[in-house]
JSON list of C-alpha atoms in Angstrom, two decimals:
[
{"chain": "A", "resi": 1, "resn": "MET", "atom": "CA", "xyz": [9.00, 2.70, 2.07]},
{"chain": "A", "resi": 2, "resn": "LYS", "atom": "CA", "xyz": [7.09, 5.26, 2.60]},
{"chain": "A", "resi": 3, "resn": "ARG", "atom": "CA", "xyz": [3.49, 5.58, -0.07]},
{"chain": "A", "resi": 4, "resn": "LEU", "atom": "CA", "xyz": [2.22, 8.98, -0.50]},
{"chain": "A", "resi": 5, "resn": "PHE", "atom": "CA", "xyz": [-1.72, 9.37, -1.91]},
{"chain": "A", "resi": 6, "resn": "TYR", "atom": "CA", "xyz": [-2.18, 13.17, -3.76]},
{"chain": "A", "resi": 7, "resn": "ILE", "atom": "CA", "xyz": [-5.44, 13.61, -5.76]},
{"chain": "A", "resi": 8, "resn": "THR", "atom": "CA", "xyz": [-5.26, 16.22, -8.62]},
{"chain": "A", "resi": 9, "resn": "ASN", "atom": "CA", "xyz": [-8.19, 17.36, -11.09]},
{"chain": "A", "resi": 10, "resn": "ASP", "atom": "CA", "xyz": [-6.70, 15.82, -14.31]},
{"chain": "A", "resi": 11, "resn": "LEU", "atom": "CA", "xyz": [-4.23, 13.48, -16.31]},
{"chain": "A", "resi": 12, "resn": "ASP", "atom": "CA", "xyz": [-2.35, 16.76, -17.44]},
{"chain": "A", "resi": 13, "resn": "ASP", "atom": "CA", "xyz": [-1.25, 17.76, -13.97]},
{"chain": "A", "resi": 14, "resn": "ALA", "atom": "CA", "xyz": [-0.83, 13.66, -13.41]},
{"chain": "A", "resi": 15, "resn": "GLN", "atom": "CA", "xyz": [1.43, 13.94, -16.66]},
{"chain": "A", "resi": 16, "resn": "LEU", "atom": "CA", "xyz": [3.71, 16.74, -15.32]},
{"chain": "A", "resi": 17, "resn": "ILE", "atom": "CA", "xyz": [3.95, 15.37, -11.59]},
{"chain": "A", "resi": 18, "resn": "SER", "atom": "CA", "xyz": [5.21, 12.77, -13.42]},
{"chain": "A", "resi": 19, "resn": "ASP", "atom": "CA", "xyz": [7.64, 14.27, -15.29]},
{"chain": "A", "resi": 20, "resn": "GLU", "atom": "CA", "xyz": [9.13, 16.39, -12.41]},
{"chain": "A", "resi": 21, "resn": "VAL", "atom": "CA", "xyz": [9.28, 13.10, -10.25]},
{"chain": "A", "resi": 22, "resn": "HIS", "atom": "CA", "xyz": [11.12, 11.48, -12.76]},
{"chain": "A", "resi": 23, "resn": "GLN", "atom": "CA", "xyz": [13.24, 14.12, -13.12]},
{"chain": "A", "resi": 24, "resn": "GLU", "atom": "CA", "xyz": [14.10, 13.66, -9.09]},
{"chain": "A", "resi": 25, "resn": "GLY", "atom": "CA", "xyz": [14.49, 9.70, -9.63]},
{"chain": "A", "resi": 26, "resn": "ILE", "atom": "CA", "xyz": [11.83, 8.14, -8.87]},
{"chain": "A", "resi": 27, "resn": "ASP", "atom": "CA", "xyz": [11.13, 5.72, -11.71]},
{"chain": "A", "resi": 28, "resn": "ASP", "atom": "CA", "xyz": [8.00, 4.21, -13.54]},
{"chain": "A", "resi": 29, "resn": "TYR", "atom": "CA", "xyz": [7.51, 1.46, -10.93]},
{"chain": "A", "resi": 30, "resn": "HIS", "atom": "CA", "xyz": [7.44, 3.85, -7.76]},
{"chain": "A", "resi": 31, "resn": "PHE", "atom": "CA", "xyz": [4.79, 5.86, -9.24]},
{"chain": "A", "resi": 32, "resn": "TYR", "atom": "CA", "xyz": [1.47, 4.90, -10.07]},
{"chain": "A", "resi": 33, "resn": "VAL", "atom": "CA", "xyz": [-2.17, 6.58, -11.47]},
{"chain": "A", "resi": 34, "resn": "LEU", "atom": "CA", "xyz": [-5.52, 6.05, -10.89]},
{"chain": "A", "resi": 35, "resn": "SER", "atom": "CA", "xyz": [-8.38, 7.61, -13.19]},
{"chain": "A", "resi": 36, "resn": "ARG", "atom": "CA", "xyz": [-11.44, 6.55, -14.56]},
{"chain": "A", "resi": 37, "resn": "ASP", "atom": "CA", "xyz": [-10.14, 7.48, -18.03]},
{"chain": "A", "resi": 38, "resn": "ALA", "atom": "CA", "xyz": [-8.37, 4.53, -19.41]},
{"chain": "A", "resi": 39, "resn": "GLN", "atom": "CA", "xyz": [-7.64, 5.99, -22.58]},
{"chain": "A", "resi": 40, "resn": "GLY", "atom": "CA", "xyz": [-6.24, 9.17, -21.18]},
{"chain": "A", "resi": 41, "resn": "ILE", "atom": "CA", "xyz": [-4.13, 7.24, -18.56]},
{"chain": "A", "resi": 42, "resn": "LYS", "atom": "CA", "xyz": [-2.56, 5.82, -22.41]},
{"chain": "A", "resi": 43, "resn": "THR", "atom": "CA", "xyz": [-2.33, 8.90, -24.17]},
{"chain": "A", "resi": 44, "resn": "HIS", "atom": "CA", "xyz": [-0.21, 10.38, -21.75]},
{"chain": "A", "resi": 45, "resn": "HIS", "atom": "CA", "xyz": [1.92, 7.82, -21.16]},
{"chain": "A", "resi": 46, "resn": "LEU", "atom": "CA", "xyz": [1.64, 7.11, -17.43]},
{"chain": "A", "resi": 47, "resn": "ARG", "atom": "CA", "xyz": [1.37, 3.92, -15.61]},
{"chain": "A", "resi": 48, "resn": "GLY", "atom": "CA", "xyz": [-1.73, 3.32, -14.07]},
{"chain": "A", "resi": 49, "resn": "CYS", "atom": "CA", "xyz": [-5.11, 1.63, -13.66]},
{"chain": "A", "resi": 50, "resn": "PRO", "atom": "CA", "xyz": [-8.97, 2.99, -14.15]},
{"chain": "A", "resi": 51, "resn": "LYS", "atom": "CA", "xyz": [-10.33, 0.26, -11.59]},
{"chain": "A", "resi": 52, "resn": "LEU", "atom": "CA", "xyz": [-8.74, 0.59, -7.65]},
{"chain": "A", "resi": 53, "resn": "GLU", "atom": "CA", "xyz": [-10.10, -3.30, -7.72]},
{"chain": "A", "resi": 54, "resn": "LYS", "atom": "CA", "xyz": [-7.35, -4.33, -10.14]},
{"chain": "A", "resi": 55, "resn": "THR", "atom": "CA", "xyz": [-4.05, -2.98, -8.58]},
{"chain": "A", "resi": 56, "resn": "SER", "atom": "CA", "xyz": [-1.97, -4.51, -5.64]},
{"chain": "A", "resi": 57, "resn": "ILE", "atom": "CA", "xyz": [-1.33, -0.58, -3.90]},
{"chain": "A", "resi": 58, "resn": "LEU", "atom": "CA", "xyz": [-3.65, -1.74, -0.71]},
{"chain": "A", "resi": 59, "resn": "ALA", "atom": "CA", "xyz": [-1.74, -4.66, 1.11]},
{"chain": "A", "resi": 60, "resn": "ALA", "atom": "CA", "xyz": [-2.53, -4.32, 4.80]},
{"chain": "A", "resi": 61, "resn": "SER", "atom": "CA", "xyz": [-4.28, -7.95, 4.56]},
{"chain": "A", "resi": 62, "resn": "ARG", "atom": "CA", "xyz": [-0.96, -9.75, 2.61]},
{"chain": "A", "resi": 63, "resn": "ARG", "atom": "CA", "xyz": [1.32, -8.09, 4.92]},
{"chain": "A", "resi": 64, "resn": "THR", "atom": "CA", "xyz": [-0.34, -9.24, 8.31]},
{"chain": "A", "resi": 65, "resn": "LEU", "atom": "CA", "xyz": [-0.58, -12.48, 6.96]},
{"chain": "A", "resi": 66, "resn": "LEU", "atom": "CA", "xyz": [2.94, -12.72, 6.80]},
{"chain": "A", "resi": 67, "resn": "LEU", "atom": "CA", "xyz": [3.15, -10.85, 10.02]},
{"chain": "A", "resi": 68, "resn": "THR", "atom": "CA", "xyz": [0.88, -13.44, 11.62]},
{"chain": "A", "resi": 69, "resn": "ALA", "atom": "CA", "xyz": [2.84, -16.37, 10.72]},
{"chain": "A", "resi": 70, "resn": "LEU", "atom": "CA", "xyz": [6.37, -14.81, 11.63]},
{"chain": "A", "resi": 71, "resn": "VAL", "atom": "CA", "xyz": [5.19, -14.23, 15.44]},
{"chain": "A", "resi": 72, "resn": "LEU", "atom": "CA", "xyz": [3.25, -18.15, 15.18]},
{"chain": "A", "resi": 73, "resn": "LEU", "atom": "CA", "xyz": [6.28, -19.05, 14.20]},
{"chain": "A", "resi": 74, "resn": "ILE", "atom": "CA", "xyz": [8.64, -17.29, 16.83]},
{"chain": "A", "resi": 75, "resn": "VAL", "atom": "CA", "xyz": [6.26, -17.69, 20.19]},
{"chain": "A", "resi": 76, "resn": "THR", "atom": "CA", "xyz": [6.47, -21.78, 18.59]},
{"chain": "A", "resi": 77, "resn": "ALA", "atom": "CA", "xyz": [9.84, -21.52, 18.55]},
{"chain": "A", "resi": 78, "resn": "SER", "atom": "CA", "xyz": [10.57, -19.99, 21.97]},
{"chain": "A", "resi": 79, "resn": "LEU", "atom": "CA", "xyz": [8.41, -22.51, 23.94]},
{"chain": "A", "resi": 80, "resn": "ALA", "atom": "CA", "xyz": [9.83, -25.24, 22.15]},
{"chain": "A", "resi": 81, "resn": "THR", "atom": "CA", "xyz": [13.76, -23.82, 22.57]},
{"chain": "A", "resi": 82, "resn": "PHE", "atom": "CA", "xyz": [12.99, -21.77, 25.63]},
{"chain": "A", "resi": 83, "resn": "THR", "atom": "CA", "xyz": [10.50, -24.09, 27.77]},
{"chain": "A", "resi": 84, "resn": "ASP", "atom": "CA", "xyz": [9.65, -27.84, 28.49]},
{"chain": "A", "resi": 85, "resn": "ILE", "atom": "CA", "xyz": [5.65, -27.58, 27.59]},
{"chain": "A", "resi": 86, "resn": "PHE", "atom": "CA", "xyz": [5.70, -29.93, 24.66]},
{"chain": "A", "resi": 87, "resn": "ALA", "atom": "CA", "xyz": [7.28, -32.34, 27.03]},
{"chain": "A", "resi": 88, "resn": "ALA", "atom": "CA", "xyz": [5.21, -32.51, 29.90]},
{"chain": "A", "resi": 89, "resn": "PHE", "atom": "CA", "xyz": [1.86, -31.58, 27.86]},
{"chain": "A", "resi": 90, "resn": "LYS", "atom": "CA", "xyz": [1.90, -32.99, 24.33]},
{"chain": "A", "resi": 91, "resn": "PHE", "atom": "CA", "xyz": [-1.79, -31.78, 22.94]},
{"chain": "A", "resi": 92, "resn": "LEU", "atom": "CA", "xyz": [-2.14, -28.80, 25.05]},
{"chain": "A", "resi": 93, "resn": "PRO", "atom": "CA", "xyz": [0.63, -26.48, 23.78]},
{"chain": "A", "resi": 94, "resn": "VAL", "atom": "CA", "xyz": [-0.27, -27.37, 19.97]},
{"chain": "A", "resi": 95, "resn": "VAL", "atom": "CA", "xyz": [-4.20, -26.54, 20.88]},
{"chain": "A", "resi": 96, "resn": "LEU", "atom": "CA", "xyz": [-3.26, -23.45, 22.97]},
{"chain": "A", "resi": 97, "resn": "ILE", "atom": "CA", "xyz": [-0.76, -22.03, 19.53]},
{"chain": "A", "resi": 98, "resn": "LEU", "atom": "CA", "xyz": [-3.74, -22.87, 17.55]},
{"chain": "A", "resi": 99, "resn": "LEU", "atom": "CA", "xyz": [-6.64, -20.78, 19.32]},
{"chain": "A", "resi": 100, "resn": "LEU", "atom": "CA", "xyz": [-3.98, -17.86, 19.57]},
{"chain": "A", "resi": 101, "resn": "GLY", "atom": "CA", "xyz": [-3.24, -18.24, 16.15]},
{"chain": "A", "resi": 102, "resn": "GLY", "atom": "CA", "xyz": [-6.36, -18.13, 15.06]},
{"chain": "A", "resi": 103, "resn": "VAL", "atom": "CA", "xyz": [-7.96, -15.31, 17.55]},
{"chain": "A", "resi": 104, "resn": "SER", "atom": "CA", "xyz": [-4.67, -13.37, 16.41]},
{"chain": "A", "resi": 105, "resn": "LEU", "atom": "CA", "xyz": [-5.55, -13.97, 12.81]},
{"chain": "A", "resi": 106, "resn": "PHE", "atom": "CA", "xyz": [-9.07, -13.01, 12.88]},
{"chain": "A", "resi": 107, "resn": "ILE", "atom": "CA", "xyz": [-8.21, -9.73, 14.75]},
{"chain": "A", "resi": 108, "resn": "ILE", "atom": "CA", "xyz": [-5.55, -8.98, 12.73]},
{"chain": "A", "resi": 109, "resn": "LYS", "atom": "CA", "xyz": [-7.25, -9.60, 8.96]},
{"chain": "A", "resi": 110, "resn": "THR", "atom": "CA", "xyz": [-10.10, -8.02, 10.44]},
{"chain": "A", "resi": 111, "resn": "THR", "atom": "CA", "xyz": [-8.30, -4.29, 11.18]},
{"chain": "A", "resi": 112, "resn": "SER", "atom": "CA", "xyz": [-6.33, -4.94, 8.20]},
{"chain": "A", "resi": 113, "resn": "ARG", "atom": "CA", "xyz": [-9.19, -4.94, 5.89]},
{"chain": "A", "resi": 114, "resn": "SER", "atom": "CA", "xyz": [-10.60, -2.00, 7.35]},
{"chain": "A", "resi": 115, "resn": "PHE", "atom": "CA", "xyz": [-7.90, -0.02, 6.60]},
{"chain": "A", "resi": 116, "resn": "ASP", "atom": "CA", "xyz": [-8.09, -1.28, 2.52]},
{"chain": "A", "resi": 117, "resn": "SER", "atom": "CA", "xyz": [-11.22, -0.52, 3.17]},
{"chain": "A", "resi": 118, "resn": "TYR", "atom": "CA", "xyz": [-10.87, 2.78, 3.71]},
{"chain": "A", "resi": 119, "resn": "PHE", "atom": "CA", "xyz": [-8.62, 3.59, 1.53]},
{"chain": "A", "resi": 120, "resn": "ALA", "atom": "CA", "xyz": [-10.43, 1.75, -1.26]},
{"chain": "A", "resi": 121, "resn": "ASP", "atom": "CA", "xyz": [-13.46, 4.28, -0.24]},
{"chain": "A", "resi": 122, "resn": "LEU", "atom": "CA", "xyz": [-11.32, 7.18, -0.17]},
{"chain": "A", "resi": 123, "resn": "PHE", "atom": "CA", "xyz": [-9.74, 6.21, -3.89]},
{"chain": "A", "resi": 124, "resn": "ASN", "atom": "CA", "xyz": [-13.08, 5.23, -4.93]},
{"chain": "A", "resi": 125, "resn": "GLN", "atom": "CA", "xyz": [-15.03, 8.40, -3.98]},
{"chain": "A", "resi": 126, "resn": "HIS", "atom": "CA", "xyz": [-12.74, 10.83, -5.94]},
{"chain": "A", "resi": 127, "resn": "LEU", "atom": "CA", "xyz": [-12.00, 8.94, -8.77]},
{"chain": "A", "resi": 128, "resn": "ASP", "atom": "CA", "xyz": [-16.29, 8.67, -8.94]},
{"chain": "A", "resi": 129, "resn": "ALA", "atom": "CA", "xyz": [-15.96, 13.02, -9.12]},
{"chain": "A", "resi": 130, "resn": "GLY", "atom": "CA", "xyz": [-13.56, 12.89, -12.03]},
{"chain": "A", "resi": 131, "resn": "LYS", "atom": "CA", "xyz": [-10.41, 13.03, -10.02]},
{"chain": "A", "resi": 132, "resn": "VAL", "atom": "CA", "xyz": [-7.21, 11.17, -10.71]},
{"chain": "A", "resi": 133, "resn": "VAL", "atom": "CA", "xyz": [-5.50, 9.90, -7.61]},
{"chain": "A", "resi": 134, "resn": "ILE", "atom": "CA", "xyz": [-1.38, 9.54, -7.44]},
{"chain": "A", "resi": 135, "resn": "VAL", "atom": "CA", "xyz": [-0.04, 6.93, -5.71]},
{"chain": "A", "resi": 136, "resn": "ILE", "atom": "CA", "xyz": [4.24, 8.10, -5.26]},
{"chain": "A", "resi": 137, "resn": "ASP", "atom": "CA", "xyz": [6.20, 4.81, -3.28]},
{"chain": "A", "resi": 138, "resn": "VAL", "atom": "CA", "xyz": [9.39, 6.76, -1.80]},
{"chain": "A", "resi": 139, "resn": "SER", "atom": "CA", "xyz": [12.45, 5.77, 0.51]},
{"chain": "A", "resi": 140, "resn": "LYS", "atom": "CA", "xyz": [11.44, 7.74, 4.12]},
{"chain": "A", "resi": 141, "resn": "LYS", "atom": "CA", "xyz": [14.66, 9.55, 3.55]},
{"chain": "A", "resi": 142, "resn": "HIS", "atom": "CA", "xyz": [13.39, 10.98, 0.56]},
{"chain": "A", "resi": 143, "resn": "ALA", "atom": "CA", "xyz": [9.73, 11.85, 0.97]},
{"chain": "A", "resi": 144, "resn": "HIS", "atom": "CA", "xyz": [10.69, 15.07, 2.30]},
{"chain": "A", "resi": 145, "resn": "GLU", "atom": "CA", "xyz": [12.15, 15.76, -1.42]},
{"chain": "A", "resi": 146, "resn": "VAL", "atom": "CA", "xyz": [8.69, 14.83, -3.07]},
{"chain": "A", "resi": 147, "resn": "GLU", "atom": "CA", "xyz": [6.51, 16.26, -0.55]},
{"chain": "A", "resi": 148, "resn": "ALA", "atom": "CA", "xyz": [8.39, 19.37, -1.54]},
{"chain": "A", "resi": 149, "resn": "ILE", "atom": "CA", "xyz": [8.26, 19.22, -5.38]},
{"chain": "A", "resi": 150, "resn": "MET", "atom": "CA", "xyz": [4.13, 18.06, -4.51]},
{"chain": "A", "resi": 151, "resn": "ASN", "atom": "CA", "xyz": [3.61, 21.29, -2.57]},
{"chain": "A", "resi": 152, "resn": "GLN", "atom": "CA", "xyz": [4.61, 23.17, -5.71]},
{"chain": "A", "resi": 153, "resn": "HIS", "atom": "CA", "xyz": [1.58, 21.85, -7.40]},
{"chain": "A", "resi": 154, "resn": "ALA", "atom": "CA", "xyz": [-1.11, 24.12, -6.45]},
{"chain": "A", "resi": 155, "resn": "LYS", "atom": "CA", "xyz": [-4.09, 21.52, -7.60]},
{"chain": "A", "resi": 156, "resn": "ALA", "atom": "CA", "xyz": [-2.57, 18.77, -5.82]},
{"chain": "A", "resi": 157, "resn": "LYS", "atom": "CA", "xyz": [-3.68, 17.51, -2.56]},
{"chain": "A", "resi": 158, "resn": "PHE", "atom": "CA", "xyz": [-2.45, 14.98, -0.22]},
{"chain": "A", "resi": 159, "resn": "ILE", "atom": "CA", "xyz": [-5.23, 12.76, 0.80]},
{"chain": "A", "resi": 160, "resn": "ALA", "atom": "CA", "xyz": [-2.96, 10.02, 2.82]},
{"chain": "A", "resi": 161, "resn": "ASP", "atom": "CA", "xyz": [0.34, 8.39, 3.62]},
{"chain": "A", "resi": 162, "resn": "SER", "atom": "CA", "xyz": [1.31, 4.76, 4.65]},
{"chain": "A", "resi": 163, "resn": "SER", "atom": "CA", "xyz": [4.13, 2.83, 5.23]},
{"chain": "A", "resi": 164, "resn": "ASN", "atom": "CA", "xyz": [5.25, -0.46, 3.06]},
{"chain": "A", "resi": 165, "resn": "PHE", "atom": "CA", "xyz": [8.03, -2.85, 3.21]},
{"chain": "A", "resi": 166, "resn": "ASN", "atom": "CA", "xyz": [8.66, -2.55, -0.61]},
{"chain": "A", "resi": 167, "resn": "SER", "atom": "CA", "xyz": [6.60, -1.27, -3.27]},
{"chain": "A", "resi": 168, "resn": "PRO", "atom": "CA", "xyz": [3.70, -3.81, -3.95]},
{"chain": "A", "resi": 169, "resn": "ILE", "atom": "CA", "xyz": [2.71, -1.06, -7.27]},
{"chain": "A", "resi": 170, "resn": "PRO", "atom": "CA", "xyz": [1.84, -3.19, -10.23]},
{"chain": "A", "resi": 171, "resn": "LYS", "atom": "CA", "xyz": [4.52, -4.18, -12.55]},
{"chain": "A", "resi": 172, "resn": "LYS", "atom": "CA", "xyz": [2.24, -3.64, -15.33]},
{"chain": "A", "resi": 173, "resn": "PRO", "atom": "CA", "xyz": [-0.31, -1.94, -15.47]},
{"chain": "A", "resi": 174, "resn": "CYS", "atom": "CA", "xyz": [-4.07, -2.65, -16.15]}
]
């Protein structure tokens, strides 16, 4: 999945964009709006939230934690299967794996936290200025179609994109 982030001036634009991307097959679980105007989100019948902190659209920390655990599992299984290191040294492999895992986890968590923090700061800056942030999850092969729709809107401005394994947009609005 590819996650596209756009800003626009108001919720009227967001509703118009929502209608157009829905016509292209993007459902509510792949379209999300962030705006400080909680009542406006409801009156425009948009899925969204006034607070970025209450959403799960920034999920680099969770993904990297899972990725680190998977890598450590593969390394451990490979060492156990293809070497006799566990037979030769009883505790050294465990200590090395724990040390490697701890250092890797620290580096990856720090990096992912920086990634999430960058996006959070960027979005909060626009939200505090009264803008509306639009989040659209789309398959990579359909991303160009959605980008073409968004390019037709003069008030919509592309601000960022990221990749996702799936769509962690919250199931329920705030």
